[in-house]
Amino acid sequence: MAVHCRTFMCFHTVHGTNVRIDSSGTLATRVESFANGICFSQEPLEPGEIFLVEIEEKELGWCGHLRVGLMARDPRSLDVVPEYSLPDLLNLGDSWIFAITRNHNRVLSGEDDANSVAQSALMSDPYLKVGKFKIPREKLVARSRPGRYSHILDDLYKSNILPPTARRSRIGVLYEPQSDGTRNMHIIINGEDMGASARGIPATHPLYAVVDVFASTKSVRVIQLEYGFPSLQTLSRLVIQKNVIHRLAIDWLDLPKLLKNFCKYE
């Protein structure tokens, strides 16, 4: 099932005291300290709709990383936005928060465990599949840029994976309705589904995305997604990347410059 969603997503005007939102409503920056960085989506999410952010800026000297999740209440109903998503917002109830770590945050159980190898093999698939939902993977995936140390990063680039907490990494949250009437929360890290990190969420209230710009994460930007078919450029890039030894070798191909840059950088 394709996802039918709104055309523009941004942050809510209600947020933590140390956060500044830019005029577009899509860039959230923590301007001081390491906490009071909680943000919310402007609107509640639809089933299968991803609220996706890219880490724009990091800050040295703090321990901890981005936190994301869902909240089953309107942000305007909060008397005060809590200092921390974990444990403060979580302890208020009606919230499900997930801390992003340097390593994979995959949640495995039962059928998920049995399918983990198959899921990894499908990273070259232009679609991300979460239950009955199919979402083009194109903008979900972060890529390192080639440069002085690109020979070190190239295996990560070819597999479309960056460390979850790295600059330019893309983190998203969505929910999937279940047959029993509840909902499961899924975290998407660089185009890969980490599994159901929260299960049995009641379907009684709309769910808003929660993004905590915490500690070493300084700034994040909302990425706008298209839920149609992958573009011809995207399909061409997948074939080219699969067949080159090193991404800088793309320069040797007889292709238009714009397509070469698209294959190397985006």
Coordinates of C-alpha atoms in Angstrom, one line a residue:
M1 CA 0.0 0.0 0.0
A2 CA 1.4 3.4 -1.0
V3 CA 1.3 6.1 1.7
H4 CA -0.9 9.1 1.0
C5 CA 0.4 12.1 2.9
R6 CA 0.6 15.9 3.1
T7 CA 3.1 17.7 0.9
F8 CA 5.0 19.7 3.5
M9 CA 6.1 18.8 7.1
C10 CA 7.7 21.0 9.7
F11 CA 8.2 21.5 13.4
H12 CA 5.5 22.6 15.8
T13 CA 5.7 26.1 17.3
V14 CA 5.7 24.4 20.8
H15 CA 9.2 23.2 21.6
G16 CA 11.9 23.2 24.3
T17 CA 13.3 26.5 25.7
N18 CA 16.7 26.0 24.2
V19 CA 15.5 25.3 20.6
R20 CA 15.3 27.8 17.8
I21 CA 13.2 27.0 14.7
D22 CA 14.1 28.8 11.5
S23 CA 11.6 30.7 9.4
S24 CA 10.8 27.7 7.2
G25 CA 9.8 25.6 10.3
T26 CA 12.2 22.8 9.2
L27 CA 15.5 23.5 10.9
A28 CA 15.7 23.0 14.7
T29 CA 18.9 24.1 16.5
R30 CA 19.7 23.9 20.2
V31 CA 21.3 27.2 21.0
E32 CA 22.7 26.4 24.5
S33 CA 23.3 23.7 27.1
F34 CA 22.6 20.0 26.2
A35 CA 18.9 19.7 27.1
N36 CA 15.5 21.4 26.7
G37 CA 15.8 20.5 23.0
I38 CA 12.4 18.6 22.5
C39 CA 10.5 19.3 19.3
F40 CA 7.3 18.0 17.8
S41 CA 5.8 17.6 14.4
Q42 CA 3.4 20.4 13.4
E43 CA 0.6 17.9 12.6
P44 CA -0.1 14.3 13.8
L45 CA 1.2 11.6 11.5
E46 CA -0.9 9.5 9.2
P47 CA -0.4 5.7 9.1
G48 CA 2.9 4.9 7.4
E49 CA 3.9 8.5 7.2
I50 CA 7.5 9.1 8.2
F51 CA 8.7 12.2 10.0
L52 CA 12.3 12.3 8.8
V53 CA 15.1 14.5 10.0
E54 CA 18.8 14.8 8.9
I55 CA 21.5 15.6 11.5
E56 CA 22.9 18.9 10.3
E57 CA 25.3 19.8 13.0
K58 CA 27.0 18.0 15.9
E59 CA 28.5 19.5 19.1
L60 CA 31.5 18.1 20.9
G61 CA 31.7 17.7 24.6
W62 CA 28.4 16.1 25.4
C63 CA 27.5 12.5 26.0
G64 CA 24.3 11.2 24.3
H65 CA 22.6 11.6 20.9
L66 CA 19.3 12.2 19.1
R67 CA 16.1 10.8 20.6
V68 CA 12.9 10.2 18.6
G69 CA 9.5 8.8 19.1
L70 CA 5.7 9.5 19.2
M71 CA 3.4 11.3 21.6
A72 CA -0.4 10.7 21.8
R73 CA -1.3 14.2 22.8
D74 CA -1.4 17.7 21.2
P75 CA 1.9 19.5 22.1
R76 CA -0.3 22.6 22.9
S77 CA -1.8 20.7 25.8
L78 CA 1.6 20.5 27.6
D79 CA 1.8 23.0 30.5
V80 CA 5.6 23.0 30.0
V81 CA 7.8 21.2 27.5
P82 CA 9.9 18.8 29.7
E83 CA 13.7 19.3 29.9
Y84 CA 14.3 15.7 28.7
S85 CA 12.4 13.3 26.6
L86 CA 13.9 10.4 28.6
P87 CA 12.7 10.1 31.3
D88 CA 10.7 13.3 31.8
L89 CA 8.4 13.3 28.7
L90 CA 8.1 9.5 28.9
N91 CA 7.0 9.7 32.5
L92 CA 4.1 11.9 31.6
G93 CA 2.6 9.0 29.8
D94 CA 1.2 8.7 26.3
S95 CA 4.7 8.9 24.9
W96 CA 7.1 6.3 23.3
I97 CA 10.7 7.5 23.0
F98 CA 13.7 5.8 21.5
A99 CA 17.4 6.8 22.0
I100 CA 19.6 6.7 18.9
T101 CA 23.0 5.1 19.6
R102 CA 26.3 4.9 17.6
N103 CA 25.5 1.3 16.7
H104 CA 22.4 -0.2 15.2
N105 CA 19.2 0.2 17.2
R106 CA 17.5 -2.8 15.6
V107 CA 14.8 -4.4 17.7
L108 CA 14.5 -8.1 16.9
S109 CA 11.9 -10.6 18.0
G110 CA 10.1 -13.6 16.5
E111 CA 9.5 -13.1 12.8
D112 CA 11.7 -10.0 12.8
D113 CA 14.7 -12.1 13.9
A114 CA 14.1 -14.7 11.3
N115 CA 13.9 -12.1 8.5
S116 CA 16.8 -9.9 9.6
V117 CA 19.3 -11.4 7.0
A118 CA 16.7 -11.0 4.2
Q119 CA 16.0 -7.4 5.2
S120 CA 19.7 -6.5 5.0
A121 CA 19.9 -8.0 1.6
L122 CA 17.0 -5.8 0.4
M123 CA 18.8 -2.5 1.1
S124 CA 19.3 -2.2 -2.6
D125 CA 15.6 -2.3 -3.1
P126 CA 14.3 1.1 -4.2
Y127 CA 11.4 0.7 -1.7
L128 CA 11.4 0.5 2.1
K129 CA 8.6 -1.9 3.1
V130 CA 7.1 -1.6 6.6
G131 CA 4.2 -4.0 6.9
K132 CA 1.8 -3.2 4.1
F133 CA 3.4 0.2 3.4
K134 CA 5.8 0.8 0.5
I135 CA 7.9 4.0 0.7
P136 CA 10.6 5.0 -1.9
R137 CA 14.0 4.7 -0.2
E138 CA 15.6 7.5 -2.2
K139 CA 15.5 10.3 0.4
L140 CA 15.6 8.1 3.5
V141 CA 19.2 7.2 2.9
A142 CA 22.2 9.4 3.9
R143 CA 25.5 9.2 2.1
S144 CA 29.0 10.3 3.0
R145 CA 30.6 12.7 0.6
P146 CA 33.8 11.5 -1.3
G147 CA 36.9 13.4 -0.3
R148 CA 40.3 12.9 1.3
Y149 CA 39.2 9.9 3.3
S150 CA 36.6 8.5 0.9
H151 CA 38.5 5.2 0.6
I152 CA 37.6 4.6 4.3
L153 CA 34.0 5.5 3.9
D154 CA 33.3 3.9 0.5
D155 CA 32.0 0.6 1.8
L156 CA 29.5 2.5 3.9
Y157 CA 28.5 4.6 1.0
K158 CA 28.0 1.6 -1.4
S159 CA 25.8 -0.1 1.2
N160 CA 23.9 3.1 1.8
I161 CA 24.7 3.2 5.5
L162 CA 26.3 5.8 7.7
P163 CA 26.7 5.5 11.5
P164 CA 23.3 6.4 13.0
T165 CA 24.7 9.4 15.0
A166 CA 26.9 10.8 12.2
R167 CA 26.4 14.2 10.6
R168 CA 24.1 13.8 7.6
S169 CA 22.5 10.6 9.0
R170 CA 18.7 10.5 8.4
I171 CA 16.4 9.3 11.2
G172 CA 12.7 8.9 10.9
V173 CA 9.7 7.6 12.9
L174 CA 6.4 6.2 11.7
Y175 CA 3.6 4.0 13.0
E176 CA 1.9 0.9 11.5
P177 CA -1.7 0.0 12.5
Q178 CA -2.2 -3.6 13.7
S179 CA -5.1 -6.0 13.1
D180 CA -6.0 -5.8 16.8
G181 CA -6.6 -2.0 16.6
T182 CA -3.3 -1.0 18.2
R183 CA -0.3 0.6 16.5
N184 CA 3.4 -0.2 16.4
M185 CA 6.1 2.4 16.3
H186 CA 9.0 1.9 13.8
I187 CA 12.3 3.9 13.7
I188 CA 13.9 4.2 10.3
I189 CA 17.7 4.8 10.2
N190 CA 19.3 5.7 6.9
G191 CA 16.7 3.8 4.9
E192 CA 16.6 0.7 7.1
D193 CA 13.7 -0.3 9.3
M194 CA 14.9 -1.0 12.9
G195 CA 11.8 -3.0 13.7
A196 CA 8.9 -2.3 16.1
S197 CA 10.5 -0.4 18.9
A198 CA 7.1 0.1 20.7
R199 CA 4.1 -2.2 20.3
G200 CA 0.5 -2.0 21.3
I201 CA 0.2 1.8 21.2
P202 CA -3.6 2.6 21.7
A203 CA -5.4 4.1 18.6
T204 CA -7.5 6.4 20.7
H205 CA -5.5 9.6 20.0
P206 CA -3.5 11.1 17.1
L207 CA 0.2 10.6 17.2
Y208 CA 2.7 13.5 16.9
A209 CA 6.4 12.9 16.1
V210 CA 8.9 13.7 18.9
V211 CA 12.5 14.8 18.1
D212 CA 14.8 15.6 21.0
V213 CA 17.8 17.6 19.8
F214 CA 19.9 16.2 22.7
A215 CA 23.5 16.5 23.8
S216 CA 25.9 15.9 20.9
T217 CA 23.2 16.5 18.3
K218 CA 23.1 20.3 17.7
S219 CA 20.8 20.8 14.8
V220 CA 18.4 18.7 12.6
R221 CA 16.4 19.5 9.5
V222 CA 13.1 18.0 8.4
I223 CA 13.5 16.1 5.1
Q224 CA 10.4 16.3 2.8
L225 CA 9.5 13.0 1.3
E226 CA 7.7 12.0 -1.9
Y227 CA 5.6 8.8 -1.7
G228 CA 5.3 8.0 -5.4
F229 CA 7.5 5.9 -7.7
P230 CA 11.3 6.1 -7.5
S231 CA 12.7 8.5 -10.2
L232 CA 14.6 7.3 -13.2
Q233 CA 17.6 9.1 -11.7
T234 CA 17.3 7.0 -8.5
L235 CA 17.1 3.7 -10.4
S236 CA 20.1 4.7 -12.6
R237 CA 22.1 5.6 -9.5
L238 CA 21.4 2.2 -7.9
V239 CA 22.7 0.4 -11.0
I240 CA 25.8 2.6 -11.3
Q241 CA 26.8 2.4 -7.7
K242 CA 26.4 -1.4 -7.7
N243 CA 28.8 -1.8 -10.6
V244 CA 31.6 0.7 -9.8
I245 CA 34.6 -0.2 -7.7
H246 CA 34.9 3.2 -6.1
R247 CA 32.5 6.1 -6.3
L248 CA 35.2 8.5 -7.6
A249 CA 35.4 6.1 -10.6
I250 CA 32.0 7.6 -11.6
D251 CA 34.0 10.5 -13.0
W252 CA 35.4 8.2 -15.7
L253 CA 31.9 7.3 -17.0
D254 CA 30.5 8.9 -20.1
L255 CA 27.6 10.5 -18.3
P256 CA 26.2 14.0 -17.9
K257 CA 27.9 15.9 -15.1
L258 CA 24.7 16.4 -13.2
L259 CA 24.0 12.7 -13.2
K260 CA 27.6 12.0 -12.0
N261 CA 27.2 14.4 -9.1
F262 CA 23.8 12.8 -8.2
C263 CA 25.4 9.4 -8.1
K264 CA 28.4 10.5 -6.0
Y265 CA 26.9 12.9 -3.5
E266 CA 23.2 12.5 -3.0

